[in-house]
Amino acid sequence: MRYISTRGQAPALPFEETMLTGLARDGGLYVPDALPRFTAEELQAMVGLPYEEVALRVMLPFVEDSIDAATFRTLIGEAYSGFGHALRCPLAQTGPNDWVLELHHGPTLAFKDVAMQLIGRLFEFVLNRRGERVTIVGATSGDTGSAAIEAFRGNSAADVFILFPHGRVSEVQRRQMTTPADANVHALAVEGDFDDCQALVKAMFNDFAFRDEAGLAAINSINWARVMAQTVYYFTAALALGAPGRPVSFSVPTGNFGDIYAGNVARGMGLPVESLVIATNENDILHRCMQTGEYRRSEVVQTTAPSMDIQVSSNFERAIFDALDHDAYAVAELMQALSSGGFTLGANAMSRLRASYHSARVSQSETAETIARIHAETGQILDPHSAIAVHGAAQVRGNPQTPMIALACAHAAKFPDAVEAACGIRPPLPPRLADLYEREERMTVIANDLAQIQSLIRERRQP
Ligand SMILES: *Cc1c(COP(=O)(O)O)cnc(C)c1O
């Protein structure tokens, strides 16, 4: 399988290079040139298999040019052995034909672990085979950084430097980044805000001499390997609720569009998915675009679901590429227009997008009400992101015979203040993390200064 850029000006690559590169050199995102497709019989044969076995069957066609099946099976096994639930991504019922898919049983209690835990092992395997080392550099407002650190701690082929805004992440998030004691983990508290952290990372990647010298690599949500790893739970959930014999629908709390795009990939591989609901909070650029065709950024509003407090959704470019029938030239033009504020999609592209996705916007008060209602009705405690998915699903519920699965992307204990305000209960950390508040912290507070951060990386990375 070859991977091509959504902007058409970068070389097609095999899986290994696609994963190590992340962003294409023309600024585009890599997608497979064609999706593998499972027959109904092949899907039926996956019903009832363990998560890891479904993962192997679903992902092998994407990686088999680079990684043999036996090695891949081992890496998958290692990636999910640290999850706190035997099913890895279990379903829980919230209504007659309504479900939540719990994606927060990984080590940092957010769905990002599902992809990141696998990517850490894939990087280590291919880099050791090449005799290379990389320096992972990323900026985080919370969840991504802790998932990356947890996935790469102790990695024999990578150092990981995560920049976060000093004093502006939650205590749980900070401790998840500062308590791993491994020598290759470097948590940098930058005296600035999240945008400053992002700008610093961007500047390091644009400094080509530094980028080559330090072997910088990115593992942000546009990396194809992350999308690939996220397709798996769409399969396991749908198969548990009647696929391939009956279709299912999903509602996805959406920020950068990586998670919901994985659902559309699963559909393209033959999984019967009726509806995919883009659930947004008050940062509703995607909902507005689905309504009007106009994709235009506005100001970011802070909400209780910070992982969705995003204006421009980077993976949406992949959906546009699909809606424009893989016209890379047209995608490149739209992305050019986005840098000066926005663009409007034509009628054809919009009708194709609307055939693939529905959308809903969920307010702060609706989010809190949903947390309280689900707790009162079922005893389950949702985090704000998950509550947005549940409420979004209810807003655009189609055929009641079709199971509706809302993705629960974070554990409630990650956002204890918002959850307590909504339902009066302060959710405790699960037992395996209960001592998080006692573990020793280790971080470097550093000025919002590119040169200082670059020299720190030069000093600390292992050559
Ligand atoms: C990252 C994240 C999201 C958004 O996922 P995207 O793939 O960026 O759309 C939603 N909820 C939680 C809890 C997250 O950590």
mmCIF file of N, CA, C and O and ligand atoms in Angstrom, residues 104 109-113 142-144 173 221 226-227 230 233 252-262 278-279 286 305-310 313-315 383-386 407-411 414-415, ligand 1:
data_model
loop_
_atom_site.group_PDB
_atom_site.id
_atom_site.type_symbol
_atom_site.label_atom_id
_atom_site.label_comp_id
_atom_site.label_asym_id
_atom_site.label_seq_id
_atom_site.Cartn_x
_atom_site.Cartn_y
_atom_site.Cartn_z
ATOM 1 N N HIS A 104 -11.216 5.150 27.551
ATOM 2 C CA HIS A 104 -10.335 5.815 28.524
ATOM 3 C C HIS A 104 -9.712 4.859 29.527
ATOM 4 O O HIS A 104 -9.406 5.242 30.649
ATOM 5 N N LEU A 109 -5.769 7.759 30.771
ATOM 6 C CA LEU A 109 -7.217 7.945 30.923
ATOM 7 C C LEU A 109 -7.867 8.761 29.804
ATOM 8 O O LEU A 109 -8.918 9.357 30.008
ATOM 9 N N ALA A 110 -7.242 8.820 28.637
ATOM 10 C CA ALA A 110 -7.884 9.470 27.494
ATOM 11 C C ALA A 110 -7.710 8.585 26.259
ATOM 12 O O ALA A 110 -6.805 7.749 26.206
ATOM 13 N N PHE A 111 -8.580 8.776 25.267
ATOM 14 C CA PHE A 111 -8.567 7.856 24.116
ATOM 15 C C PHE A 111 -7.277 7.959 23.330
ATOM 16 O O PHE A 111 -6.950 7.063 22.559
ATOM 17 N N LYS A 112 -6.496 9.026 23.521
ATOM 18 C CA LYS A 112 -5.255 9.167 22.767
ATOM 19 C C LYS A 112 -4.292 8.013 23.043
ATOM 20 O O LYS A 112 -3.460 7.692 22.206
ATOM 21 N N ASP A 113 -4.424 7.385 24.221
ATOM 22 C CA ASP A 113 -3.577 6.227 24.524
ATOM 23 C C ASP A 113 -3.762 5.103 23.509
ATOM 24 O O ASP A 113 -2.817 4.356 23.249
ATOM 25 N N GLY A 142 -2.596 19.548 27.368
ATOM 26 C CA GLY A 142 -2.899 18.570 28.404
ATOM 27 C C GLY A 142 -2.848 17.122 27.941
ATOM 28 O O GLY A 142 -1.858 16.435 28.155
ATOM 29 N N ASP A 143 -3.896 16.658 27.258
ATOM 30 C CA ASP A 143 -4.048 15.219 26.998
ATOM 31 C C ASP A 143 -3.000 14.618 26.065
ATOM 32 O O ASP A 143 -2.502 13.522 26.303
ATOM 33 N N THR A 144 -2.670 15.312 24.988
ATOM 34 C CA THR A 144 -1.749 14.723 24.012
ATOM 35 C C THR A 144 -0.367 14.527 24.621
ATOM 36 O O THR A 144 0.280 13.504 24.385
ATOM 37 N N GLN A 173 -3.203 16.425 34.741
ATOM 38 C CA GLN A 173 -2.445 16.427 33.484
ATOM 39 C C GLN A 173 -0.966 16.718 33.733
ATOM 40 O O GLN A 173 -0.090 16.061 33.171
ATOM 41 N N SER A 221 -1.829 14.646 15.763
ATOM 42 C CA SER A 221 -2.992 13.852 15.364
ATOM 43 C C SER A 221 -3.120 13.695 13.858
ATOM 44 O O SER A 221 -3.951 12.933 13.397
ATOM 45 N N ARG A 226 -1.806 7.195 13.672
ATOM 46 C CA ARG A 226 -2.795 7.413 14.737
ATOM 47 C C ARG A 226 -4.203 7.162 14.218
ATOM 48 O O ARG A 226 -5.018 6.520 14.884
ATOM 49 N N VAL A 227 -4.495 7.670 13.041
ATOM 50 C CA VAL A 227 -5.826 7.427 12.462
ATOM 51 C C VAL A 227 -6.054 5.919 12.320
ATOM 52 O O VAL A 227 -7.096 5.386 12.709
ATOM 53 N N GLN A 230 -6.948 4.117 15.431
ATOM 54 C CA GLN A 230 -8.269 4.476 15.952
ATOM 55 C C GLN A 230 -9.409 3.812 15.176
ATOM 56 O O GLN A 230 -10.550 3.825 15.626
ATOM 57 N N TYR A 233 -11.380 0.359 17.149
ATOM 58 C CA TYR A 233 -12.506 0.277 18.097
ATOM 59 C C TYR A 233 -13.849 0.520 17.416
ATOM 60 O O TYR A 233 -14.890 0.125 17.945
ATOM 61 N N VAL A 252 -19.140 11.371 17.906
ATOM 62 C CA VAL A 252 -17.733 11.517 18.263
ATOM 63 C C VAL A 252 -17.436 12.948 18.715
ATOM 64 O O VAL A 252 -17.638 13.903 17.949
ATOM 65 N N PRO A 253 -16.939 13.115 19.958
ATOM 66 C CA PRO A 253 -16.562 14.471 20.402
ATOM 67 C C PRO A 253 -15.343 14.908 19.600
ATOM 68 O O PRO A 253 -14.298 14.254 19.647
ATOM 69 N N THR A 254 -15.481 15.986 18.840
ATOM 70 C CA THR A 254 -14.495 16.263 17.802
ATOM 71 C C THR A 254 -13.707 17.548 18.039
ATOM 72 O O THR A 254 -14.273 18.582 18.395
ATOM 73 N N GLY A 255 -12.399 17.430 17.843
ATOM 74 C CA GLY A 255 -11.495 18.576 17.915
ATOM 75 C C GLY A 255 -10.758 18.673 16.590
ATOM 76 O O GLY A 255 -11.147 19.382 15.674
ATOM 77 N N ASN A 256 -9.684 17.875 16.464
ATOM 78 C CA ASN A 256 -8.891 17.879 15.234
ATOM 79 C C ASN A 256 -9.401 16.921 14.168
ATOM 80 O O ASN A 256 -8.738 16.740 13.147
ATOM 81 N N PHE A 257 -10.533 16.262 14.406
ATOM 82 C CA PHE A 257 -11.194 15.428 13.399
ATOM 83 C C PHE A 257 -10.465 14.105 13.126
ATOM 84 O O PHE A 257 -10.814 13.371 12.217
ATOM 85 N N GLY A 258 -9.455 13.761 13.952
ATOM 86 C CA GLY A 258 -8.744 12.505 13.716
ATOM 87 C C GLY A 258 -9.597 11.309 14.074
ATOM 88 O O GLY A 258 -9.665 10.313 13.340
ATOM 89 N N ASP A 259 -10.277 11.401 15.209
ATOM 90 C CA ASP A 259 -11.048 10.272 15.705
ATOM 91 C C ASP A 259 -12.219 9.971 14.768
ATOM 92 O O ASP A 259 -12.409 8.833 14.321
ATOM 93 N N ILE A 260 -13.008 10.964 14.431
ATOM 94 C CA ILE A 260 -14.175 10.704 13.587
ATOM 95 C C ILE A 260 -13.740 10.306 12.174
ATOM 96 O O ILE A 260 -14.390 9.483 11.522
ATOM 97 N N TYR A 261 -12.628 10.820 11.710
ATOM 98 C CA TYR A 261 -12.157 10.419 10.383
ATOM 99 C C TYR A 261 -11.834 8.918 10.370
ATOM 100 O O TYR A 261 -12.085 8.220 9.381
ATOM 101 N N ALA A 262 -11.307 8.423 11.481
ATOM 102 C CA ALA A 262 -11.043 6.984 11.581
ATOM 103 C C ALA A 262 -12.342 6.191 11.418
ATOM 104 O O ALA A 262 -12.351 5.105 10.828
ATOM 105 N N ILE A 278 -20.554 14.412 14.045
ATOM 106 C CA ILE A 278 -19.486 15.309 14.516
ATOM 107 C C ILE A 278 -20.084 16.099 15.672
ATOM 108 O O ILE A 278 -20.919 16.973 15.457
ATOM 109 N N ALA A 279 -19.698 15.784 16.917
ATOM 110 C CA ALA A 279 -20.214 16.533 18.063
ATOM 111 C C ALA A 279 -19.196 17.605 18.436
ATOM 112 O O ALA A 279 -18.035 17.287 18.714
ATOM 113 N N LEU A 286 -16.749 23.271 12.669
ATOM 114 C CA LEU A 286 -17.158 22.140 11.835
ATOM 115 C C LEU A 286 -18.680 22.084 11.688
ATOM 116 O O LEU A 286 -19.200 21.804 10.610
ATOM 117 N N ALA A 305 -14.481 21.268 28.094
ATOM 118 C CA ALA A 305 -13.947 20.175 27.264
ATOM 119 C C ALA A 305 -12.759 20.718 26.465
ATOM 120 O O ALA A 305 -12.846 20.933 25.259
ATOM 121 N N PRO A 306 -11.607 20.943 27.142
ATOM 122 C CA PRO A 306 -10.502 21.674 26.522
ATOM 123 C C PRO A 306 -9.905 20.984 25.298
ATOM 124 O O PRO A 306 -9.343 21.655 24.442
ATOM 125 N N SER A 307 -10.022 19.650 25.199
ATOM 126 C CA SER A 307 -9.440 18.971 24.037
ATOM 127 C C SER A 307 -10.222 19.252 22.756
ATOM 128 O O SER A 307 -9.808 18.850 21.673
ATOM 129 N N MET A 308 -11.366 19.928 22.891
ATOM 130 C CA MET A 308 -12.139 20.307 21.711
ATOM 131 C C MET A 308 -12.123 21.816 21.509
ATOM 132 O O MET A 308 -12.831 22.316 20.636
ATOM 133 N N ASP A 309 -11.342 22.520 22.306
ATOM 134 C CA ASP A 309 -11.261 23.982 22.167
ATOM 135 C C ASP A 309 -10.269 24.320 21.065
ATOM 136 O O ASP A 309 -9.150 24.794 21.314
ATOM 137 N N ILE A 310 -10.701 24.062 19.850
ATOM 138 C CA ILE A 310 -9.837 24.177 18.683
ATOM 139 C C ILE A 310 -10.618 24.919 17.625
ATOM 140 O O ILE A 310 -11.830 24.710 17.487
ATOM 141 N N SER A 313 -9.436 22.511 12.403
ATOM 142 C CA SER A 313 -9.415 21.084 12.647
ATOM 143 C C SER A 313 -8.515 20.417 11.612
ATOM 144 O O SER A 313 -8.916 20.238 10.472
ATOM 145 N N SER A 314 -7.293 20.051 12.008
ATOM 146 C CA SER A 314 -6.306 19.703 10.987
ATOM 147 C C SER A 314 -6.695 18.509 10.106
ATOM 148 O O SER A 314 -6.461 18.528 8.905
ATOM 149 N N ASN A 315 -7.302 17.476 10.688
ATOM 150 C CA ASN A 315 -7.635 16.299 9.878
ATOM 151 C C ASN A 315 -8.837 16.487 8.957
ATOM 152 O O ASN A 315 -9.129 15.607 8.144
ATOM 153 N N ASP A 383 -17.281 12.237 31.480
ATOM 154 C CA ASP A 383 -16.491 13.466 31.465
ATOM 155 C C ASP A 383 -17.154 14.426 30.477
ATOM 156 O O ASP A 383 -18.022 14.013 29.692
ATOM 157 N N PRO A 384 -16.793 15.714 30.483
ATOM 158 C CA PRO A 384 -17.478 16.663 29.592
ATOM 159 C C PRO A 384 -17.386 16.299 28.104
ATOM 160 O O PRO A 384 -18.364 16.467 27.367
ATOM 161 N N HIS A 385 -16.234 15.799 27.636
ATOM 162 C CA HIS A 385 -16.114 15.453 26.210
ATOM 163 C C HIS A 385 -17.100 14.340 25.843
ATOM 164 O O HIS A 385 -17.777 14.398 24.815
ATOM 165 N N SER A 386 -17.183 13.336 26.711
ATOM 166 C CA SER A 386 -18.087 12.207 26.460
ATOM 167 C C SER A 386 -19.535 12.677 26.496
ATOM 168 O O SER A 386 -20.368 12.217 25.703
ATOM 169 N N LEU A 407 -18.810 8.046 21.751
ATOM 170 C CA LEU A 407 -17.442 7.743 22.165
ATOM 171 C C LEU A 407 -17.108 8.489 23.460
ATOM 172 O O LEU A 407 -17.174 9.718 23.514
ATOM 173 N N ALA A 408 -16.770 7.725 24.491
ATOM 174 C CA ALA A 408 -16.364 8.301 25.782
ATOM 175 C C ALA A 408 -14.851 8.404 25.766
ATOM 176 O O ALA A 408 -14.139 7.430 25.988
ATOM 177 N N CYS A 409 -14.354 9.609 25.473
ATOM 178 C CA CYS A 409 -12.932 9.778 25.131
ATOM 179 C C CYS A 409 -12.039 10.082 26.315
ATOM 180 O O CYS A 409 -10.820 10.065 26.177
ATOM 181 N N ALA A 410 -12.604 10.425 27.457
ATOM 182 C CA ALA A 410 -11.760 10.656 28.639
ATOM 183 C C ALA A 410 -12.488 10.144 29.874
ATOM 184 O O ALA A 410 -13.721 10.083 29.912
ATOM 185 N N HIS A 411 -11.711 9.778 30.878
ATOM 186 C CA HIS A 411 -12.241 9.346 32.173
ATOM 187 C C HIS A 411 -12.662 10.598 32.947
ATOM 188 O O HIS A 411 -11.968 11.628 32.895
ATOM 189 N N LYS A 414 -10.314 12.870 35.002
ATOM 190 C CA LYS A 414 -9.387 13.832 34.373
ATOM 191 C C LYS A 414 -9.912 15.257 34.465
ATOM 192 O O LYS A 414 -9.151 16.204 34.354
ATOM 193 N N PHE A 415 -11.227 15.390 34.647
ATOM 194 C CA PHE A 415 -11.846 16.722 34.697
ATOM 195 C C PHE A 415 -12.748 16.826 35.922
ATOM 196 O O PHE A 415 -13.950 17.069 35.812
HETATM 197 C C1 LIG B 1 -8.145 14.685 21.658
HETATM 198 C C2 LIG B 1 -9.490 14.574 22.281
HETATM 199 C C3 LIG B 1 -10.676 14.833 21.556
HETATM 200 C C4 LIG B 1 -10.656 15.269 20.110
HETATM 201 O O1 LIG B 1 -10.249 14.254 19.230
HETATM 202 P P1 LIG B 1 -9.845 14.628 17.721
HETATM 203 O O2 LIG B 1 -9.304 13.377 17.148
HETATM 204 O O3 LIG B 1 -8.811 15.721 17.848
HETATM 205 O O4 LIG B 1 -11.086 15.101 17.039
HETATM 206 C C5 LIG B 1 -11.885 14.673 22.215
HETATM 207 N N1 LIG B 1 -11.948 14.313 23.512
HETATM 208 C C6 LIG B 1 -10.839 14.053 24.236
HETATM 209 C C7 LIG B 1 -10.981 13.674 25.659
HETATM 210 C C8 LIG B 1 -9.567 14.170 23.659
HETATM 211 O O5 LIG B 1 -8.457 13.921 24.399
#
